[in-house]
């Protein structure tokens, strides 16, 4: 089953249909394992996974660390505030220090787009065998989040056999701050690769028209698209136009920390136009699941009652699914 060609996982634009199927199949197997009793698999015994997070995280970091432990890997955790970075050590030298201690996988998050890829290139050039896994870089990419979103949707549509095919022809509406969202960008590659119809919805300040062509060509530096035919991408400005016919709705966090100008009038006006609640969700015309990568601005992107309603909110399910998906990625990168 497993034919895996990636030394690093940096961006889903390079993923083939087989790659998505492999990750989902492995994640399904790990998901089916009991979570009590003998929880650890020996697969990565003797391996060392290092989490290098230069930006805050609750979900991604803990989930990778738990995933590594469930595969019996040793785990090392780096915190910038208490590190030698403050004494002037460079990011590359910091990474090489962990590699010298025997790290097999560096899980890297950074506020600047391209840092994990630059580290991977420099470490490759230095002849190091370590794998780099992008845990979110600036506005660019968050591959493991999009893969766990894909797994969550595939499990929702085809619980017995979650695969990329479960997404074919499904209309997935992504609402909100697309401009600042690495999650939306990675989901655009993943969902379109699986043949979904993606509808992006938001005001022009948070959703530039150029996103309609986001997956039309591979990103700079990548020669060809491994997907022969991608699903469609459409933009809508009003939630009332985006929701009818949707099969799932993914809401995005308003990333106030990345906004350099006032791009919305107020949080209240944003919620009035783009916030999701039970009443709005009825515009879909049928019961549909709601996703959010977290952290949620409660009462802004999602009303509190909708967020807490487990009959339609998959937010906690996404968190749970992050563990088997990240186990799959760590397993694959460790050959
Ligand atoms: N979704 C996500 O990346 O959450 P964290 O910032 O908590 O890791």
CSV table of C-alpha atoms and ligand atoms in Angstrom, one decimal:
chain,number,residue,atom,x,y,z
A,1,UNK,CA,0.0,0.0,0.0
A,2,UNK,CA,2.6,2.5,1.1
A,3,UNK,CA,4.5,4.2,-1.7
A,4,UNK,CA,5.8,7.5,-0.3
A,5,UNK,CA,8.2,9.8,-2.0
A,6,UNK,CA,8.3,12.8,0.2
A,7,UNK,CA,11.4,13.4,2.3
A,8,UNK,CA,9.7,16.4,4.0
A,9,UNK,CA,6.0,17.6,4.2
A,10,UNK,CA,6.1,21.3,3.4
A,11,UNK,CA,3.1,22.1,1.2
A,12,UNK,CA,0.1,20.1,-0.1
A,13,UNK,CA,0.5,21.5,-3.7
A,14,UNK,CA,3.0,18.7,-4.2
A,15,UNK,CA,0.7,15.9,-3.0
A,16,UNK,CA,-0.6,13.3,-5.5
A,17,UNK,CA,-4.0,11.5,-5.2
A,18,UNK,CA,-2.0,8.5,-4.0
A,19,UNK,CA,-0.5,10.6,-1.2
A,20,UNK,CA,-3.9,11.7,0.1
A,21,UNK,CA,-5.2,8.2,-0.1
A,22,UNK,CA,-2.1,6.8,1.8
A,23,UNK,CA,-2.5,9.4,4.6
A,24,UNK,CA,-6.2,8.8,5.0
A,25,UNK,CA,-5.9,5.0,4.9
A,26,UNK,CA,-3.1,5.0,7.6
A,27,UNK,CA,-5.0,7.6,9.7
A,28,UNK,CA,-8.1,5.3,9.6
A,29,UNK,CA,-6.0,2.4,10.8
A,30,UNK,CA,-4.5,4.5,13.7
A,31,UNK,CA,-8.0,5.9,14.4
A,32,UNK,CA,-9.4,2.4,14.9
A,33,UNK,CA,-6.8,1.5,17.5
A,34,UNK,CA,-8.0,1.4,21.1
A,35,UNK,CA,-7.1,4.6,23.0
A,36,UNK,CA,-7.1,2.8,26.4
A,37,UNK,CA,-4.8,0.0,27.6
A,38,UNK,CA,-1.9,-0.7,25.2
A,39,UNK,CA,-1.9,2.6,23.5
A,40,UNK,CA,1.6,2.7,22.1
A,41,UNK,CA,2.7,1.1,18.9
A,42,UNK,CA,6.4,0.3,18.6
A,43,UNK,CA,6.7,1.7,15.1
A,44,UNK,CA,9.0,4.7,15.9
A,45,UNK,CA,10.8,3.2,18.9
A,46,UNK,CA,14.3,4.7,19.0
A,47,UNK,CA,13.3,7.7,16.8
A,48,UNK,CA,13.4,11.2,18.0
A,49,UNK,CA,10.8,13.9,17.1
A,50,UNK,CA,11.6,17.5,17.9
A,51,UNK,CA,8.9,20.2,17.9
A,52,UNK,CA,10.3,23.6,17.0
A,53,UNK,CA,7.5,26.1,17.5
A,54,UNK,CA,8.5,29.8,17.0
A,55,UNK,CA,4.8,30.8,17.2
A,56,UNK,CA,2.1,29.9,19.8
A,57,UNK,CA,0.1,26.7,19.4
A,58,UNK,CA,-2.3,24.7,21.6
A,59,UNK,CA,-3.6,22.0,19.2
A,60,UNK,CA,-0.9,21.3,16.6
A,61,UNK,CA,2.1,21.0,19.0
A,62,UNK,CA,0.3,18.9,21.6
A,63,UNK,CA,-1.2,16.7,18.9
A,64,UNK,CA,2.1,16.0,17.2
A,65,UNK,CA,3.8,15.3,20.5
A,66,UNK,CA,1.0,12.9,21.5
A,67,UNK,CA,1.1,11.3,18.0
A,68,UNK,CA,4.9,10.7,18.3
A,69,UNK,CA,4.5,9.2,21.8
A,70,UNK,CA,1.7,6.8,20.6
A,71,UNK,CA,4.2,5.5,18.0
A,72,UNK,CA,6.8,5.1,20.8
A,73,UNK,CA,9.1,7.9,19.6
A,74,UNK,CA,11.1,10.1,22.0
A,75,UNK,CA,9.9,13.7,22.0
A,76,UNK,CA,11.8,16.9,22.5
A,77,UNK,CA,10.1,20.3,22.7
A,78,UNK,CA,11.8,23.6,21.9
A,79,UNK,CA,10.5,26.9,23.4
A,80,UNK,CA,12.0,30.1,21.9
A,81,UNK,CA,11.6,32.1,25.1
A,82,UNK,CA,13.9,29.9,27.1
A,83,UNK,CA,16.3,29.0,24.2
A,84,UNK,CA,19.7,30.3,23.1
A,85,UNK,CA,18.0,32.3,20.3
A,86,UNK,CA,18.1,35.2,22.7
A,87,UNK,CA,21.9,34.9,22.8
A,88,UNK,CA,22.0,35.3,19.0
A,89,UNK,CA,22.0,31.7,17.8
A,90,UNK,CA,20.5,31.5,14.3
A,91,UNK,CA,17.4,29.4,13.4
A,92,UNK,CA,19.5,27.0,11.3
A,93,UNK,CA,22.1,26.5,14.0
A,94,UNK,CA,19.3,25.9,16.5
A,95,UNK,CA,17.9,23.2,14.1
A,96,UNK,CA,21.3,21.7,13.6
A,97,UNK,CA,21.8,21.5,17.3
A,98,UNK,CA,18.7,19.3,17.6
A,99,UNK,CA,19.8,17.2,14.6
A,100,UNK,CA,23.2,16.7,16.3
A,101,UNK,CA,21.3,15.3,19.3
A,102,UNK,CA,19.8,12.7,16.9
A,103,UNK,CA,16.5,14.2,15.9
A,104,UNK,CA,14.8,12.3,13.0
A,105,UNK,CA,11.9,14.7,12.4
A,106,UNK,CA,11.7,18.4,13.0
A,107,UNK,CA,8.1,19.7,13.3
A,108,UNK,CA,8.5,23.4,12.6
A,109,UNK,CA,6.1,26.3,13.1
A,110,UNK,CA,7.1,29.9,12.2
A,111,UNK,CA,5.3,33.2,11.6
A,112,UNK,CA,7.3,33.7,8.4
A,113,UNK,CA,6.2,31.8,5.2
A,114,UNK,CA,9.0,29.6,3.8
A,115,UNK,CA,11.0,29.0,7.0
A,116,UNK,CA,10.3,25.2,7.2
A,117,UNK,CA,11.2,24.9,3.4
A,118,UNK,CA,14.4,26.9,3.9
A,119,UNK,CA,15.4,24.8,6.8
A,120,UNK,CA,14.7,21.6,4.9
A,121,UNK,CA,16.8,22.9,1.9
A,122,UNK,CA,19.7,23.9,4.2
A,123,UNK,CA,19.7,20.6,6.1
A,124,UNK,CA,19.5,18.6,2.9
A,125,UNK,CA,22.5,20.6,1.5
A,126,UNK,CA,24.4,19.8,4.7
A,127,UNK,CA,23.8,16.1,4.1
A,128,UNK,CA,21.5,15.7,7.2
A,129,UNK,CA,18.9,12.8,7.0
A,130,UNK,CA,16.4,14.7,9.1
A,131,UNK,CA,12.8,15.2,7.8
A,132,UNK,CA,11.1,18.6,8.2
A,133,UNK,CA,7.3,18.7,8.8
A,134,UNK,CA,5.6,22.1,8.3
A,135,UNK,CA,3.3,22.8,11.3
A,136,UNK,CA,2.2,26.2,9.9
A,137,UNK,CA,4.3,28.9,8.3
A,138,UNK,CA,3.0,32.5,8.0
A,139,UNK,CA,0.2,32.8,5.6
A,140,UNK,CA,1.6,30.0,3.4
A,141,UNK,CA,0.7,26.5,4.5
A,142,UNK,CA,-0.6,24.2,7.3
A,143,UNK,CA,-0.5,20.8,5.7
A,144,UNK,CA,-1.4,18.6,8.8
A,145,UNK,CA,-4.4,20.8,9.5
A,146,UNK,CA,-5.8,20.5,6.0
A,147,UNK,CA,-5.2,16.7,6.1
A,148,UNK,CA,-7.0,16.3,9.4
A,149,UNK,CA,-9.9,18.5,8.0
A,150,UNK,CA,-9.9,16.1,4.9
A,151,UNK,CA,-10.0,13.1,7.2
A,152,UNK,CA,-12.8,14.6,9.3
A,153,UNK,CA,-14.9,15.3,6.2
A,154,UNK,CA,-14.2,11.9,4.6
A,155,UNK,CA,-15.2,10.2,7.9
A,156,UNK,CA,-18.4,12.3,7.9
A,157,UNK,CA,-19.4,11.4,4.3
A,158,UNK,CA,-18.1,7.8,4.3
A,159,UNK,CA,-17.7,6.6,7.9
A,160,UNK,CA,-16.9,3.0,7.0
A,161,UNK,CA,-14.3,3.8,4.3
A,162,UNK,CA,-13.0,7.4,4.6
A,163,UNK,CA,-11.0,8.1,1.4
A,164,UNK,CA,-10.4,11.1,-0.8
A,165,UNK,CA,-13.2,9.8,-3.1
A,166,UNK,CA,-15.7,10.7,-0.4
A,167,UNK,CA,-15.1,14.4,-1.2
A,168,UNK,CA,-15.7,14.1,-5.0
A,169,UNK,CA,-18.5,16.5,-6.1
A,170,UNK,CA,-19.1,17.7,-2.5
A,171,UNK,CA,-19.7,21.4,-2.1
A,172,UNK,CA,-17.5,22.7,0.8
A,173,UNK,CA,-18.0,26.4,1.8
A,174,UNK,CA,-15.0,28.1,3.4
A,175,UNK,CA,-16.1,31.3,5.1
A,176,UNK,CA,-14.1,34.2,6.5
A,177,UNK,CA,-10.5,35.5,6.7
A,178,UNK,CA,-9.2,33.6,3.7
A,179,UNK,CA,-6.5,36.2,3.1
A,180,UNK,CA,-4.6,35.5,6.3
A,181,UNK,CA,-5.3,31.8,6.4
A,182,UNK,CA,-2.7,29.2,5.8
A,183,UNK,CA,-5.4,26.6,6.7
A,184,UNK,CA,-7.6,27.9,3.8
A,185,UNK,CA,-4.7,27.7,1.3
A,186,UNK,CA,-3.8,24.2,2.3
A,187,UNK,CA,-7.4,23.2,2.2
A,188,UNK,CA,-7.7,24.6,-1.3
A,189,UNK,CA,-5.0,22.3,-2.5
A,190,UNK,CA,-6.4,19.3,-0.6
A,191,UNK,CA,-10.1,19.7,-1.4
A,192,UNK,CA,-9.6,20.5,-5.0
A,193,UNK,CA,-7.3,17.5,-5.4
A,194,UNK,CA,-10.1,15.3,-4.2
A,195,UNK,CA,-12.6,16.7,-6.7
A,196,UNK,CA,-14.6,18.9,-4.3
A,197,UNK,CA,-16.4,22.1,-5.3
A,198,UNK,CA,-15.0,24.7,-3.1
A,199,UNK,CA,-16.9,27.9,-2.4
A,200,UNK,CA,-15.0,30.7,-0.7
A,201,UNK,CA,-17.0,33.4,1.0
A,202,UNK,CA,-15.9,36.7,2.6
A,203,UNK,CA,-15.7,40.4,2.1
A,204,UNK,CA,-13.3,41.7,-0.6
A,205,UNK,CA,-10.9,42.9,2.2
A,206,UNK,CA,-10.5,39.3,3.5
A,207,UNK,CA,-11.0,37.5,0.2
A,208,UNK,CA,-9.2,39.0,-2.8
A,209,UNK,CA,-10.6,37.9,-6.2
A,210,UNK,CA,-7.2,36.3,-7.1
A,211,UNK,CA,-8.2,33.3,-4.8
A,212,UNK,CA,-10.5,32.1,-7.7
A,213,UNK,CA,-7.3,31.1,-9.5
A,214,UNK,CA,-5.3,29.8,-6.5
A,215,UNK,CA,-5.0,26.2,-7.6
A,216,UNK,CA,-5.0,27.0,-11.3
A,217,UNK,CA,-1.2,26.5,-11.5
A,218,UNK,CA,1.4,25.0,-9.1
A,219,UNK,CA,3.2,27.4,-6.8
A,220,UNK,CA,6.6,29.0,-7.9
A,221,UNK,CA,9.4,26.4,-7.8
A,222,UNK,CA,7.1,23.4,-8.6
A,223,UNK,CA,7.1,22.4,-12.2
A,224,UNK,CA,3.9,20.5,-12.5
A,225,UNK,CA,0.7,19.8,-10.7
A,226,UNK,CA,0.5,16.1,-9.7
A,227,UNK,CA,-3.3,16.2,-9.9
A,228,UNK,CA,-4.6,15.8,-13.5
A,229,UNK,CA,-8.0,17.4,-12.8
A,230,UNK,CA,-8.9,19.5,-9.8
A,231,UNK,CA,-12.3,20.3,-8.5
A,232,UNK,CA,-13.6,23.9,-8.9
A,233,UNK,CA,-13.2,27.1,-6.8
A,234,UNK,CA,-15.9,29.8,-6.7
A,235,UNK,CA,-16.1,33.1,-4.8
A,236,UNK,CA,-19.2,34.5,-3.2
A,237,UNK,CA,-19.4,37.7,-1.2
A,238,UNK,CA,-22.6,37.0,0.7
A,239,UNK,CA,-23.2,34.0,3.0
A,240,UNK,CA,-26.8,33.9,1.7
A,241,UNK,CA,-25.4,33.1,-1.8
A,242,UNK,CA,-22.7,30.7,-0.6
A,243,UNK,CA,-24.7,28.4,1.7
A,244,UNK,CA,-27.5,27.0,-0.5
A,245,UNK,CA,-26.5,23.5,-1.6
A,246,UNK,CA,-23.5,23.2,0.7
A,247,UNK,CA,-22.5,19.8,2.0
A,248,UNK,CA,-20.2,21.2,4.7
A,249,UNK,CA,-19.2,24.6,6.0
A,250,UNK,CA,-15.7,25.4,7.2
A,251,UNK,CA,-15.3,28.7,9.2
A,252,UNK,CA,-12.0,30.5,9.6
A,253,UNK,CA,-10.6,32.5,12.5
A,254,UNK,CA,-10.4,36.2,12.0
A,255,UNK,CA,-6.6,36.6,12.4
A,256,UNK,CA,-6.5,39.9,14.2
A,257,UNK,CA,-2.7,39.5,15.0
A,258,UNK,CA,-1.9,39.4,11.2
A,259,UNK,CA,-4.1,42.3,10.2
A,260,UNK,CA,-2.0,45.4,9.5
A,261,UNK,CA,-5.0,47.6,8.7
A,262,UNK,CA,-8.6,47.8,9.7
A,263,UNK,CA,-10.1,45.2,7.3
A,264,UNK,CA,-13.5,44.9,9.0
A,265,UNK,CA,-15.7,47.6,10.5
A,266,UNK,CA,-16.2,45.7,13.8
A,267,UNK,CA,-16.4,42.2,15.1
A,268,UNK,CA,-20.2,42.7,15.6
A,269,UNK,CA,-20.7,43.8,12.0
A,270,UNK,CA,-18.5,40.8,10.8
A,271,UNK,CA,-20.6,38.4,12.9
A,272,UNK,CA,-23.8,39.9,11.4
A,273,UNK,CA,-22.7,39.3,7.8
A,274,UNK,CA,-20.4,36.2,8.1
A,275,UNK,CA,-20.9,34.7,11.5
A,276,UNK,CA,-22.6,31.3,11.5
A,277,UNK,CA,-25.4,30.3,13.8
A,278,UNK,CA,-28.2,27.6,13.7
A,279,UNK,CA,-30.6,29.9,11.8
A,280,UNK,CA,-28.0,30.8,9.1
A,281,UNK,CA,-27.0,27.2,8.7
A,282,UNK,CA,-30.5,26.3,7.6
A,283,UNK,CA,-29.8,28.2,4.4
A,284,UNK,CA,-27.8,25.1,3.3
A,285,UNK,CA,-31.2,23.3,2.8
A,286,UNK,CA,-30.2,20.2,4.8
A,287,UNK,CA,-28.3,19.3,8.0
A,288,UNK,CA,-24.6,19.9,7.3
A,289,UNK,CA,-21.5,19.7,9.5
A,290,UNK,CA,-19.6,22.8,10.6
A,291,UNK,CA,-15.8,22.8,10.9
A,292,UNK,CA,-13.3,25.3,12.4
A,293,UNK,CA,-9.5,24.8,12.7
A,294,UNK,CA,-9.4,26.6,16.0
A,295,UNK,CA,-8.8,28.6,18.0
A,296,UNK,CA,-12.3,30.0,17.7
A,297,UNK,CA,-13.3,33.6,18.4
A,298,UNK,CA,-16.5,32.4,20.1
A,299,UNK,CA,-19.5,34.6,19.0
A,300,UNK,CA,-17.6,36.0,16.0
A,301,UNK,CA,-17.0,33.2,13.4
A,302,UNK,CA,-19.5,30.9,15.1
A,303,UNK,CA,-22.2,31.5,17.7
A,304,UNK,CA,-21.5,29.8,21.1
A,305,UNK,CA,-24.6,27.5,20.8
A,306,UNK,CA,-23.6,26.3,17.3
A,307,UNK,CA,-20.0,25.7,18.4
A,308,UNK,CA,-21.2,23.6,21.3
A,309,UNK,CA,-23.8,21.6,19.4
A,310,UNK,CA,-22.1,18.3,18.7
A,311,UNK,CA,-24.9,17.2,16.4
A,312,UNK,CA,-23.4,19.5,13.7
A,313,UNK,CA,-20.2,21.0,15.1
A,314,UNK,CA,-17.2,18.8,14.2
A,315,UNK,CA,-14.7,21.1,15.9
A,316,UNK,CA,-13.8,18.7,18.7
A,317,UNK,CA,-13.8,15.8,16.2
A,318,UNK,CA,-11.2,17.7,14.2
A,319,UNK,CA,-9.0,18.0,17.3
A,320,UNK,CA,-9.4,14.2,18.0
A,321,UNK,CA,-8.7,13.3,14.3
A,322,UNK,CA,-5.5,15.4,14.4
A,323,UNK,CA,-3.7,12.6,16.4
A,324,UNK,CA,-4.1,9.7,13.9
A,325,UNK,CA,-3.5,12.0,11.0
A,326,UNK,CA,-0.2,13.2,12.5
A,327,UNK,CA,0.7,9.6,13.5
A,328,UNK,CA,0.3,8.8,9.8
A,329,UNK,CA,2.6,11.7,8.7
A,330,UNK,CA,5.3,10.8,11.3
A,331,UNK,CA,5.1,7.1,10.4
A,332,UNK,CA,5.5,7.9,6.6
A,333,UNK,CA,8.4,10.3,7.1
A,334,UNK,CA,10.2,7.8,9.2
A,335,UNK,CA,10.2,5.4,6.2
B,1,LIG,N1,-5.4,24.9,14.2
B,1,LIG,C1,-4.2,25.3,14.8
B,1,LIG,O1,-3.2,25.3,14.1
B,1,LIG,O2,-4.3,25.5,16.1
B,1,LIG,P1,-3.1,25.9,17.1
B,1,LIG,O3,-2.6,27.3,16.7
B,1,LIG,O4,-3.6,25.8,18.5
B,1,LIG,O5,-2.0,24.9,16.8
